[in-house]
mmCIF file of C-alpha atoms and ligand atoms in Angstrom:
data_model
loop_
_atom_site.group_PDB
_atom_site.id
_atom_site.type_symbol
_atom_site.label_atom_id
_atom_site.label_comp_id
_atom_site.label_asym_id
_atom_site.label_seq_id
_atom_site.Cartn_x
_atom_site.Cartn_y
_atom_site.Cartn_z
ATOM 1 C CA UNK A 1478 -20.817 15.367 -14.809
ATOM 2 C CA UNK A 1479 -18.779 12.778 -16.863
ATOM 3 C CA UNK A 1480 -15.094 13.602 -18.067
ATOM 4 C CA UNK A 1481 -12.715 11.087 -19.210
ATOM 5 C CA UNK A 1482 -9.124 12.729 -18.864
ATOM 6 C CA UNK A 1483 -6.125 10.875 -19.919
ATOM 7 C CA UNK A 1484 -4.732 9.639 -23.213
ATOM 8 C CA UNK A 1485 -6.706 6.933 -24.164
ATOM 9 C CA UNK A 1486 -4.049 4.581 -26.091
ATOM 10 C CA UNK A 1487 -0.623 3.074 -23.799
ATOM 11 C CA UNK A 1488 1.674 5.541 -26.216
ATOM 12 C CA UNK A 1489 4.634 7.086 -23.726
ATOM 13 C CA UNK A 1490 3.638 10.460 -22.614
ATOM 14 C CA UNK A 1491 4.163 13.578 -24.362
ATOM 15 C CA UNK A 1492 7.490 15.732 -23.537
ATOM 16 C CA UNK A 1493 5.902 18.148 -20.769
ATOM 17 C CA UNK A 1494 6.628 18.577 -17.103
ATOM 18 C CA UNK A 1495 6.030 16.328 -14.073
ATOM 19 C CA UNK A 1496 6.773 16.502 -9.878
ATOM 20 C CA UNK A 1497 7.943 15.198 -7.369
ATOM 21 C CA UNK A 1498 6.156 15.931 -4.143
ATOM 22 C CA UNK A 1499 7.276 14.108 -1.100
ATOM 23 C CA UNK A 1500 5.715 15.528 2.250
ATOM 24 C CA UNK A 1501 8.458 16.126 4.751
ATOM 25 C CA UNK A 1502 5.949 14.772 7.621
ATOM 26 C CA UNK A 1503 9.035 11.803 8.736
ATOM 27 C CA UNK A 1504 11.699 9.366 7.217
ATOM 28 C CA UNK A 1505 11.507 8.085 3.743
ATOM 29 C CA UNK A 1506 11.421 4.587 3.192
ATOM 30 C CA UNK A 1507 11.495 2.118 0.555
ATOM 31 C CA UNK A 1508 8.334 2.666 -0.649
ATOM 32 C CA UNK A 1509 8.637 6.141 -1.055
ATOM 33 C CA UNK A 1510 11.852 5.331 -2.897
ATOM 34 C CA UNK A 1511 9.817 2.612 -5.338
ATOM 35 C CA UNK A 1512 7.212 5.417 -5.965
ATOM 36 C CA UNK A 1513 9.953 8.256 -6.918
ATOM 37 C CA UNK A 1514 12.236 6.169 -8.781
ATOM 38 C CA UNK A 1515 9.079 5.396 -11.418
ATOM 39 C CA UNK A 1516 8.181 8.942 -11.143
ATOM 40 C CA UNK A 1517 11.833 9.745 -12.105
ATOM 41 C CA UNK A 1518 11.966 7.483 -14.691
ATOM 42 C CA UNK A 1519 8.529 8.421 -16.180
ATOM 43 C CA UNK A 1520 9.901 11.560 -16.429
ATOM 44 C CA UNK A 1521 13.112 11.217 -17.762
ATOM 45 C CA UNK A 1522 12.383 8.056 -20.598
ATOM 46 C CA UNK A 1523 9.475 10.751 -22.068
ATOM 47 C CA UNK A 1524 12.447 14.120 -21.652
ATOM 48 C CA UNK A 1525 9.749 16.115 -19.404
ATOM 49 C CA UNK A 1526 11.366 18.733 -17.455
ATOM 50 C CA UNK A 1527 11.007 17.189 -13.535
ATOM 51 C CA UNK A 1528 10.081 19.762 -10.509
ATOM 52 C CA UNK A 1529 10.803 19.080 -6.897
ATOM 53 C CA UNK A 1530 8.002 20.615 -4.267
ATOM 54 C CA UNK A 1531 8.069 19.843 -1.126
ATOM 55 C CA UNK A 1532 4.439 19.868 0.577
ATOM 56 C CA UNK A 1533 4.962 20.827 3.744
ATOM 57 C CA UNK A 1534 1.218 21.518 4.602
ATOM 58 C CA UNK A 1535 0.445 18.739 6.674
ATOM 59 C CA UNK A 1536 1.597 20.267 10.301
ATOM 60 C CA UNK A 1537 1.633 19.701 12.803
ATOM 61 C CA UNK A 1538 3.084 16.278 11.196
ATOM 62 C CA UNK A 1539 5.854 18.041 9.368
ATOM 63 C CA UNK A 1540 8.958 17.882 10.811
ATOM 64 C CA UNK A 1541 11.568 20.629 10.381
ATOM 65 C CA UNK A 1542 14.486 17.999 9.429
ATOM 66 C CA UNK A 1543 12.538 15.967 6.969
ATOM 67 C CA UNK A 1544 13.292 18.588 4.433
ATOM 68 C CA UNK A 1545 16.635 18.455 4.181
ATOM 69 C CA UNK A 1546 16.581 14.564 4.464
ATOM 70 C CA UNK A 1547 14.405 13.987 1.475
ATOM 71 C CA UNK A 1548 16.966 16.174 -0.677
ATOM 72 C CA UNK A 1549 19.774 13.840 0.547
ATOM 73 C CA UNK A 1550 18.014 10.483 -0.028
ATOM 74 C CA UNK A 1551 17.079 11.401 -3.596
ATOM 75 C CA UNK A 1552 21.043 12.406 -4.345
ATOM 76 C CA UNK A 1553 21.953 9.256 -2.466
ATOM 77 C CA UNK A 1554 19.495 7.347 -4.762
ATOM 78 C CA UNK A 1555 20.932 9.057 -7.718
ATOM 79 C CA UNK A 1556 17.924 10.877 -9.042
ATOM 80 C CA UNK A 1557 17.942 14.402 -9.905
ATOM 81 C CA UNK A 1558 15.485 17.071 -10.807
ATOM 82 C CA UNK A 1559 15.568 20.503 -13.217
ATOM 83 C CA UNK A 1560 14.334 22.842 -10.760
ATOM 84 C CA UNK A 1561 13.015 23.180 -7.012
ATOM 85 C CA UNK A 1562 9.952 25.436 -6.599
ATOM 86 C CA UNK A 1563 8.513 27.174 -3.851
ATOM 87 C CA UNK A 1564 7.353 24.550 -0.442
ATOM 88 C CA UNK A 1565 3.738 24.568 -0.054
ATOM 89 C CA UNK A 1566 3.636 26.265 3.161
ATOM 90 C CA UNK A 1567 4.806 29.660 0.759
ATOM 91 C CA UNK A 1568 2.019 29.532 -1.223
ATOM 92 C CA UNK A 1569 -0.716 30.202 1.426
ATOM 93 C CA UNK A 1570 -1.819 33.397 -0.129
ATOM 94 C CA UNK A 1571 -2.444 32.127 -3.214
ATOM 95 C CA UNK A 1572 -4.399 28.558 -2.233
ATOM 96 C CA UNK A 1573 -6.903 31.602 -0.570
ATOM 97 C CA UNK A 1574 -7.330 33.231 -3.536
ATOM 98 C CA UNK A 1575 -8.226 30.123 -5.168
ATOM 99 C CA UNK A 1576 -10.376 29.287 -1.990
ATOM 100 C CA UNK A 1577 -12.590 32.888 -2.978
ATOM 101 C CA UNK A 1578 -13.007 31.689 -6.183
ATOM 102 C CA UNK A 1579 -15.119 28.366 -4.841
ATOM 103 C CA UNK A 1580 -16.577 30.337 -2.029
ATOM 104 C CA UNK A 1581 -17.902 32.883 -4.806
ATOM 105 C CA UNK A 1582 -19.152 29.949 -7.007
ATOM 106 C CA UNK A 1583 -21.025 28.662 -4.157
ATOM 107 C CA UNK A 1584 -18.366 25.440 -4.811
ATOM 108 C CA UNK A 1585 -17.823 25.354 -0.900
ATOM 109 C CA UNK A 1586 -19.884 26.135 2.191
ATOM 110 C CA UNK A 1587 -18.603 26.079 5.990
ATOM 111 C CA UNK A 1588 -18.833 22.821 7.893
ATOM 112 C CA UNK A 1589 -19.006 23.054 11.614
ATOM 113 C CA UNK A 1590 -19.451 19.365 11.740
ATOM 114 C CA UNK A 1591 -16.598 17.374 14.156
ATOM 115 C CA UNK A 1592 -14.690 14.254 13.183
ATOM 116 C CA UNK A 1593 -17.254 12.096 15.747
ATOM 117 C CA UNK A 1594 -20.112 13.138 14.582
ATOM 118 C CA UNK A 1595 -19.242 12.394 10.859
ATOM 119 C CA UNK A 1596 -17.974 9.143 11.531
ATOM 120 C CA UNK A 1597 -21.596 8.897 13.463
ATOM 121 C CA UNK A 1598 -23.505 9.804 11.111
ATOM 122 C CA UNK A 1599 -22.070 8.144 8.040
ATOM 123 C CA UNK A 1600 -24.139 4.750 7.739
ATOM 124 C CA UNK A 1601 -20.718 2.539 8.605
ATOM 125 C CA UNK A 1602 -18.122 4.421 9.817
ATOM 126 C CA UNK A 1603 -14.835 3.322 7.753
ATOM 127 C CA UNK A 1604 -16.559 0.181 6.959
ATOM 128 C CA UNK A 1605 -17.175 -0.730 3.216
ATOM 129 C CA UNK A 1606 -16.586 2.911 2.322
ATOM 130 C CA UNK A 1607 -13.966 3.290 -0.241
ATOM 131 C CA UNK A 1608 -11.999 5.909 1.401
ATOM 132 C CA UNK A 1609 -12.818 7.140 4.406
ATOM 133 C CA UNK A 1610 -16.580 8.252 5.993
ATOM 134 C CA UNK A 1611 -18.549 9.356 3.658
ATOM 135 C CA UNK A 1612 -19.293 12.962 4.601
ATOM 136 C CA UNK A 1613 -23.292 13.040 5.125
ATOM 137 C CA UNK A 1614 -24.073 15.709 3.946
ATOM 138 C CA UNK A 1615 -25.026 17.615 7.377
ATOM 139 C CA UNK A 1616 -24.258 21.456 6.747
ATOM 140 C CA UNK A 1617 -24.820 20.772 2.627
ATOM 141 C CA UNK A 1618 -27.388 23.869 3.059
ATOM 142 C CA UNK A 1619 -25.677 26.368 4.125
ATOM 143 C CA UNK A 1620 -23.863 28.924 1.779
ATOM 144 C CA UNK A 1621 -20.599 30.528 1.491
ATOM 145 C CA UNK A 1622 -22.157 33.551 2.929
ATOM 146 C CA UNK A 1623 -23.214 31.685 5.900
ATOM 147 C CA UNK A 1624 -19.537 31.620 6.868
ATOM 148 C CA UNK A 1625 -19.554 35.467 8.366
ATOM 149 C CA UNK A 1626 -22.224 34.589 10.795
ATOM 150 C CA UNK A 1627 -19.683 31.760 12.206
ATOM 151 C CA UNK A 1628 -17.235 33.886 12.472
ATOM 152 C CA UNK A 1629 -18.877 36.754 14.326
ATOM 153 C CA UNK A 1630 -19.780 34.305 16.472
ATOM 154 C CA UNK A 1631 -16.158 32.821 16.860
ATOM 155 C CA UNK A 1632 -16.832 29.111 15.354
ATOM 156 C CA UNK A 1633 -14.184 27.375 14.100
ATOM 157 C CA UNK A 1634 -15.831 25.512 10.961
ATOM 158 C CA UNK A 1635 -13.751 23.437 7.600
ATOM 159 C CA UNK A 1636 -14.565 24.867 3.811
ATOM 160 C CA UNK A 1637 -16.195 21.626 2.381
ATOM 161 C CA UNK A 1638 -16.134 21.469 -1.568
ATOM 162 C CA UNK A 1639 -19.282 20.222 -2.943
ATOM 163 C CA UNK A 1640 -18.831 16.999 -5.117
ATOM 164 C CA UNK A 1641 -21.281 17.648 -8.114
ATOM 165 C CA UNK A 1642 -23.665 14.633 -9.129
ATOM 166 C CA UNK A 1643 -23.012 11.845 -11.316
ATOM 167 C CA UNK A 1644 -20.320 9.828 -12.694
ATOM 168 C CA UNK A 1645 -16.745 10.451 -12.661
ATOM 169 C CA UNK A 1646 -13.896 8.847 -15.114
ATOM 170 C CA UNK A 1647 -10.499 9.061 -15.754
ATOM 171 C CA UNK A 1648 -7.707 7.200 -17.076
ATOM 172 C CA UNK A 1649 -4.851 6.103 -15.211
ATOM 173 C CA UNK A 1650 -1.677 5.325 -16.956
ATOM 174 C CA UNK A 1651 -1.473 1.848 -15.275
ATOM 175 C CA UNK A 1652 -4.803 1.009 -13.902
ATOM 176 C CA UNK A 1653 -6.909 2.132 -17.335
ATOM 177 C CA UNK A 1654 -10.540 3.591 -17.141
ATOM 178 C CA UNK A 1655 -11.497 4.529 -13.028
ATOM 179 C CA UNK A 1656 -15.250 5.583 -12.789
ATOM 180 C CA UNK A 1657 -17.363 6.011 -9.625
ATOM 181 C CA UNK A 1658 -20.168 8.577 -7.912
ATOM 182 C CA UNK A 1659 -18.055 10.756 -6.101
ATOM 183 C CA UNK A 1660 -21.032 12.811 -4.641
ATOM 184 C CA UNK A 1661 -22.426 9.047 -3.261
ATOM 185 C CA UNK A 1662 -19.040 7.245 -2.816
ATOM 186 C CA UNK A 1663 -16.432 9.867 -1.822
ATOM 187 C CA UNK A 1664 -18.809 12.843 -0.540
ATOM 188 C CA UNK A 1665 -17.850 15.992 0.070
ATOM 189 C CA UNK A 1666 -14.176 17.060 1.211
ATOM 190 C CA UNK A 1667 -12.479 19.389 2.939
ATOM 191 C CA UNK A 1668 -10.459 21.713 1.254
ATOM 192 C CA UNK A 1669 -9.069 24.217 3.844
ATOM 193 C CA UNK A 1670 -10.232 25.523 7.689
ATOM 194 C CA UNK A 1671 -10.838 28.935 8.944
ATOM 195 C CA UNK A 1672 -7.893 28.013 11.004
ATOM 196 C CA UNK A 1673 -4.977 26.899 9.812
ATOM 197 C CA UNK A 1674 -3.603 26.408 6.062
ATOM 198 C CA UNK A 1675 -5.502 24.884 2.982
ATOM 199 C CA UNK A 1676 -5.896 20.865 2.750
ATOM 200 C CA UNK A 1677 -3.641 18.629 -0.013
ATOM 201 C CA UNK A 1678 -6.332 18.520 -2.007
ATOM 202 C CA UNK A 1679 -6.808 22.031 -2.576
ATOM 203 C CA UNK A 1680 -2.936 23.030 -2.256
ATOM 204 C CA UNK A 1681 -2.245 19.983 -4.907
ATOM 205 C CA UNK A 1682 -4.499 21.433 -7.306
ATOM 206 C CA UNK A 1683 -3.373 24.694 -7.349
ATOM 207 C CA UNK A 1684 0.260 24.229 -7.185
ATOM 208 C CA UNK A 1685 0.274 21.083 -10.029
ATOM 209 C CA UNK A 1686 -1.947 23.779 -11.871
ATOM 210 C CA UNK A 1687 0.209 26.552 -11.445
ATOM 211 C CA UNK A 1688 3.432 25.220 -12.398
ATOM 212 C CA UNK A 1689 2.187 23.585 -15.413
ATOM 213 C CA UNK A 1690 2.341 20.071 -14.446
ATOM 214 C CA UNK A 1691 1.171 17.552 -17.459
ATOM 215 C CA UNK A 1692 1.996 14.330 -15.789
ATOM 216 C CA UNK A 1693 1.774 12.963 -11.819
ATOM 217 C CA UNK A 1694 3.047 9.566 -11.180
ATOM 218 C CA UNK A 1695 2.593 8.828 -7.474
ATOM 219 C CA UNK A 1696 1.394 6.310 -5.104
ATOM 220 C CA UNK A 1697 -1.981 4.245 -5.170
ATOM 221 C CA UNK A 1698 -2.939 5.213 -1.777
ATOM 222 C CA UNK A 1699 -4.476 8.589 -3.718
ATOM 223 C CA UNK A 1700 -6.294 7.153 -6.397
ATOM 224 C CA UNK A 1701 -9.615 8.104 -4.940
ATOM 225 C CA UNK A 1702 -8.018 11.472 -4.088
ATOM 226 C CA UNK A 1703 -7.889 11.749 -7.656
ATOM 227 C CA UNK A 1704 -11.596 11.786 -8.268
ATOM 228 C CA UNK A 1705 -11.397 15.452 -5.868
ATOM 229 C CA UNK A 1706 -8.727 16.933 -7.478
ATOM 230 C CA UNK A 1707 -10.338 16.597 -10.545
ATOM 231 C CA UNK A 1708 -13.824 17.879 -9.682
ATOM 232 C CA UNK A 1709 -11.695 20.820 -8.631
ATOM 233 C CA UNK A 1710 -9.913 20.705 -11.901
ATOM 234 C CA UNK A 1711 -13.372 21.056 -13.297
ATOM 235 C CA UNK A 1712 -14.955 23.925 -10.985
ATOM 236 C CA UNK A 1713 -11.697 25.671 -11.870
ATOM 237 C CA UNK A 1714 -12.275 25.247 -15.381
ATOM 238 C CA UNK A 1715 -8.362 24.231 -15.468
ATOM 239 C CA UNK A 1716 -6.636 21.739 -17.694
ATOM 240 C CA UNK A 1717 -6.052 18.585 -15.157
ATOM 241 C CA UNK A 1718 -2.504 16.531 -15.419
ATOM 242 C CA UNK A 1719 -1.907 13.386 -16.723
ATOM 243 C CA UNK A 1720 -1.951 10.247 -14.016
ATOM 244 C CA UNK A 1721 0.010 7.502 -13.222
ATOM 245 C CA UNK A 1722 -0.650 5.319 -9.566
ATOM 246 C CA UNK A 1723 2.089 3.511 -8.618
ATOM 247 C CA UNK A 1724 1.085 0.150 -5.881
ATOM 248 C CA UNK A 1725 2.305 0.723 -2.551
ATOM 249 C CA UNK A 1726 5.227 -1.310 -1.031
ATOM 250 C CA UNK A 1727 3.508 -3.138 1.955
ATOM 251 C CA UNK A 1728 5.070 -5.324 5.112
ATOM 252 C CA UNK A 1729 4.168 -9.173 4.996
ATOM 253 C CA UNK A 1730 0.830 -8.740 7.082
ATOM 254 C CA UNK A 1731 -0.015 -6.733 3.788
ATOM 255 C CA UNK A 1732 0.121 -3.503 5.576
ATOM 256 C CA UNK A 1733 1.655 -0.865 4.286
ATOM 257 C CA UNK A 1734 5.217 -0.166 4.960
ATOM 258 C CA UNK A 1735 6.131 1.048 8.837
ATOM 259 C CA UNK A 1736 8.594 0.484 11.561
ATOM 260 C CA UNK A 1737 7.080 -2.851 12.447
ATOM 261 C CA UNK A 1738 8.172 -3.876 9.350
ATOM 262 C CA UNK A 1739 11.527 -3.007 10.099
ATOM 263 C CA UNK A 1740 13.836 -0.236 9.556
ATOM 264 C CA UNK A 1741 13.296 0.445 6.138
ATOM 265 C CA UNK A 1742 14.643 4.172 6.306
ATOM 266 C CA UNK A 1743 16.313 5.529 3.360
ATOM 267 C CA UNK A 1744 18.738 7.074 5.664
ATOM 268 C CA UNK A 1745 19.567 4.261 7.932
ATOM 269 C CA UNK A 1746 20.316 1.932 4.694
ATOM 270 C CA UNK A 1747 22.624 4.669 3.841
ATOM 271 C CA UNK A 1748 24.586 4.356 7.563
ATOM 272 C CA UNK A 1749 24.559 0.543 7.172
ATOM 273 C CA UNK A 1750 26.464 1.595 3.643
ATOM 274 C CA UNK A 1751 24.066 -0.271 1.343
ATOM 275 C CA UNK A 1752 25.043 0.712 -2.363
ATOM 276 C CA UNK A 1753 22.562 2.952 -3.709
ATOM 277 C CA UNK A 1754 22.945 1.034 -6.682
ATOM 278 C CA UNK A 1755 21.818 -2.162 -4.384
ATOM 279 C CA UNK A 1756 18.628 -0.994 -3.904
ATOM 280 C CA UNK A 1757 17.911 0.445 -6.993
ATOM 281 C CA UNK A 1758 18.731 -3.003 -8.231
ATOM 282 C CA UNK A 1759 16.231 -4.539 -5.454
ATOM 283 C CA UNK A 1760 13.111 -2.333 -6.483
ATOM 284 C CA UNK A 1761 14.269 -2.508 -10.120
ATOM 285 C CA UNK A 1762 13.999 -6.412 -9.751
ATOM 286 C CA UNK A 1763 10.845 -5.556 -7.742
ATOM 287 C CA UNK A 1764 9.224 -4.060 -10.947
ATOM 288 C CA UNK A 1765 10.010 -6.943 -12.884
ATOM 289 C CA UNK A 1766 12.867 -5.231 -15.094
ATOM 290 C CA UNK A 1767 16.186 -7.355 -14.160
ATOM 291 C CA UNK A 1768 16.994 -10.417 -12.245
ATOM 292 C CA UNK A 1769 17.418 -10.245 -8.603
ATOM 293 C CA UNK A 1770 20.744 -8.896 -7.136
ATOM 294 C CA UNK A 1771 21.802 -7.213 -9.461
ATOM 295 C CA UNK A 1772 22.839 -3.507 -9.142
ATOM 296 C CA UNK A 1773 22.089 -0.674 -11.675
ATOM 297 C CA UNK A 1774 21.955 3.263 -11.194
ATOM 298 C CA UNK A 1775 18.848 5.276 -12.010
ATOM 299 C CA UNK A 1776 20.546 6.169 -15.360
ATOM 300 C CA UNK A 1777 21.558 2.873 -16.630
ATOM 301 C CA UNK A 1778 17.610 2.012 -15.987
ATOM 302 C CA UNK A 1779 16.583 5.052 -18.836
ATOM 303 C CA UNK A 1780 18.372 3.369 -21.019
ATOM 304 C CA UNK A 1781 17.039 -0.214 -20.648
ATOM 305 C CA UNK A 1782 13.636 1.173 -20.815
ATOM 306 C CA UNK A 1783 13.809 2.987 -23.778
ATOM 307 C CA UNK A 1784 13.882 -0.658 -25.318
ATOM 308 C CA UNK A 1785 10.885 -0.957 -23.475
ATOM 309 C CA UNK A 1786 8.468 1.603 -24.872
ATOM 310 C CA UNK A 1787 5.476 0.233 -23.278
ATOM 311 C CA UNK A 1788 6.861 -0.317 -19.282
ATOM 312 C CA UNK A 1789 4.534 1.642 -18.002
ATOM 313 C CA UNK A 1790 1.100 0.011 -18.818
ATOM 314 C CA UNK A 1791 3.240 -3.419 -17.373
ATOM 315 C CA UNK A 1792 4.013 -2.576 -14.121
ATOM 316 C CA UNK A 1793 2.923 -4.552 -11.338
ATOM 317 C CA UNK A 1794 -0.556 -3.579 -10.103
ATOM 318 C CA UNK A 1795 -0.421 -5.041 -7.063
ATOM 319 C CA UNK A 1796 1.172 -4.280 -3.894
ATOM 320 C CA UNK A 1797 4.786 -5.118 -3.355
ATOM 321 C CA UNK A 1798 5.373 -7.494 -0.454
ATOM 322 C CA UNK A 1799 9.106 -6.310 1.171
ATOM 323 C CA UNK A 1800 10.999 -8.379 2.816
ATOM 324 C CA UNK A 1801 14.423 -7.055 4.441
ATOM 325 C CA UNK A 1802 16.260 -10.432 3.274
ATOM 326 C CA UNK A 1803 15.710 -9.906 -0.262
ATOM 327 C CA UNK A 1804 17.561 -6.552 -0.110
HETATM 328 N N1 LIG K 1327 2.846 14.682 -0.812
HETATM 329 C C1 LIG K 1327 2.194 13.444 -1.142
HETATM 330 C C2 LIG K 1327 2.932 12.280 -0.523
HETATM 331 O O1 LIG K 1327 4.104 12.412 -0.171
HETATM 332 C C3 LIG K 1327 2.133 13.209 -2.627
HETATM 333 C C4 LIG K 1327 1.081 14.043 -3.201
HETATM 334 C C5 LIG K 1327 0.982 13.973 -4.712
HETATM 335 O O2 LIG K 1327 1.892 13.433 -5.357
HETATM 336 O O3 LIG K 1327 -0.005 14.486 -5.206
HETATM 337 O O4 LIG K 1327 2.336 11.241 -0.346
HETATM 338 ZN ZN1 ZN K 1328 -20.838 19.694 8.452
#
């Protein structure tokens, strides 16, 4: 298999229509604020028409008031979208549907294999792999069929997709040409349970597909999660997005961003009455646009960018150190 998705020039994107996805699974922070203000601003510099989903898959993380938070911080921060669709956790029904189709192309089989014994058999468990164990490949033999045996018999088992040989590229919108072996360096993936709801990967893929999503700008953390969605894209024989991968925000140890770090919640900078326009300014300045301490609105940054036709293929690649004082 070898695909190369992606314009292939650093031209703006088309008009089209673009997300954003935050998972209500705690607080946002900084980070998640870098990450949405470029996915804004992608959006809005190019005139795509910009969704708001809420994935809301990942329980038992999800908590019940995150919702309702993330809609506040992104008013607070001044960015706005066209059009809320339905949260993940509505759209069960139709990531099964989607499911049959892969079980019926033989795309999946069941895996009855635990977390332990993955991470023992994979030659060096989360050592040098790029992304997690590689999945070894254990219950590759088995067939969708296989899956009503296991259930007679009352086994809980995961629906792994089957990553199909060869290499894999794409383009990124910041990080250019990505290629790699996803059946030697990613493995296999889950993509739902016979308990419980469908994974990201699958529920991404559908939704973005569904709604007619051309462009995804979101954090680096999911660049390899790319190479899955689009080897579902492909088994689908649907039209894949557009992608942009924006580097994470990270503490000084270089980890990335959590409450050792400091309170970096968007809502607690919003009780200490920080401007909005403060820390726009901050991760503006952060991006390299405009000198340091100065504060701008989301708005005011459209129109300095559309001076600026290329921003995107500039923006830092690496990880942002934060550091409180700078704010
Ligand atoms: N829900 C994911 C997150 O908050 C983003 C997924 C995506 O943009 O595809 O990290
Ligand atoms: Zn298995």
């Amino acid at each position: 298999m070898h695909f190369l998705t992606g314009s292939d020039d650093d031209s703006p994107p088309a008009r089209g229509r673009a997300r954003l996805a935050p998972s209500p699974t705690g607080a946002q922070h900084v980070g998640n604020a870098r990450t949405f203000l470029v996915a804004w601003l992608d959006a809005r510099c190019s005139g795509s028409e910009l969704l708001l989903r809420i994935e809301d898959l990942d329980t038992p993380r999800t908590k019940p008031w995150a919702s309702d938070q993330i809609l506040e911080d992104l008013a607070w921060l001044g960015l706005d979208w066209d059009r809320q669709v339905p949260h993940a956790s509505q759209r069960a029904d139709r990531y099964t549907e989607v499911l049959e189709i892969l079980k019926q192309t033989n795309r999946v089989y069941p895996c009855t294999c635990t977390r332990s014994e993955i991470d023992q058999a994979a030659s060096a468990p989360h050592e040098g792999t790029l992304d997690g164990a590689v999945y070894p490949g254990t219950c590759q033999t088995r067939r969708a069929d296989d899956a009503r045996q296991l259930d007679q018999q009352g086994v809980k088992y995961a629906w792994r997709f089957r990553m199909p040989p060869g290499v894999q590229s794409w383009r990124d919108g910041l990080h250019g040409v990505r290629s790699l072996e996803p059946s030697r360096d990613l493995g296999d993936f889950v993509v739902a349970r016979n308990y419980g709801p469908a994974a990201y990967q699958l529920a991404v893929v559908v939704d973005d597909h569904d709604q007619g999503i051309t462009r995804v700008v979101r954090g680096d953390d999911l660049i390899y999660s790319t190479f899955r969605q689009l080897a579902l894209y492909a088994a689908l024989e649907w039209m894949p997005p557009d992608y942009l991968h924006v580097p994470l925000v990270v503490g000084t140890d270089g980890k990335r961003l959590a409450k050792r770090h400091g309170d970096t919640r968007l809502s607690y900078l919003r009780e200490q009455a920080i401007a909005p326009e403060r820390l726009i300014g901050y991760l503006a300045w952060s991006l390299g646009w405009i000198e340091r301490g100065r504060v701008i609105t989301p708005r005011e940054l459209v129109e300095f960018l559309a001076m600026r036709p290329g921003w995107r293929s500039e923006l830092p690649r690496e990880p942002w150190v934060f550091r409180m004082q700078d704010l």
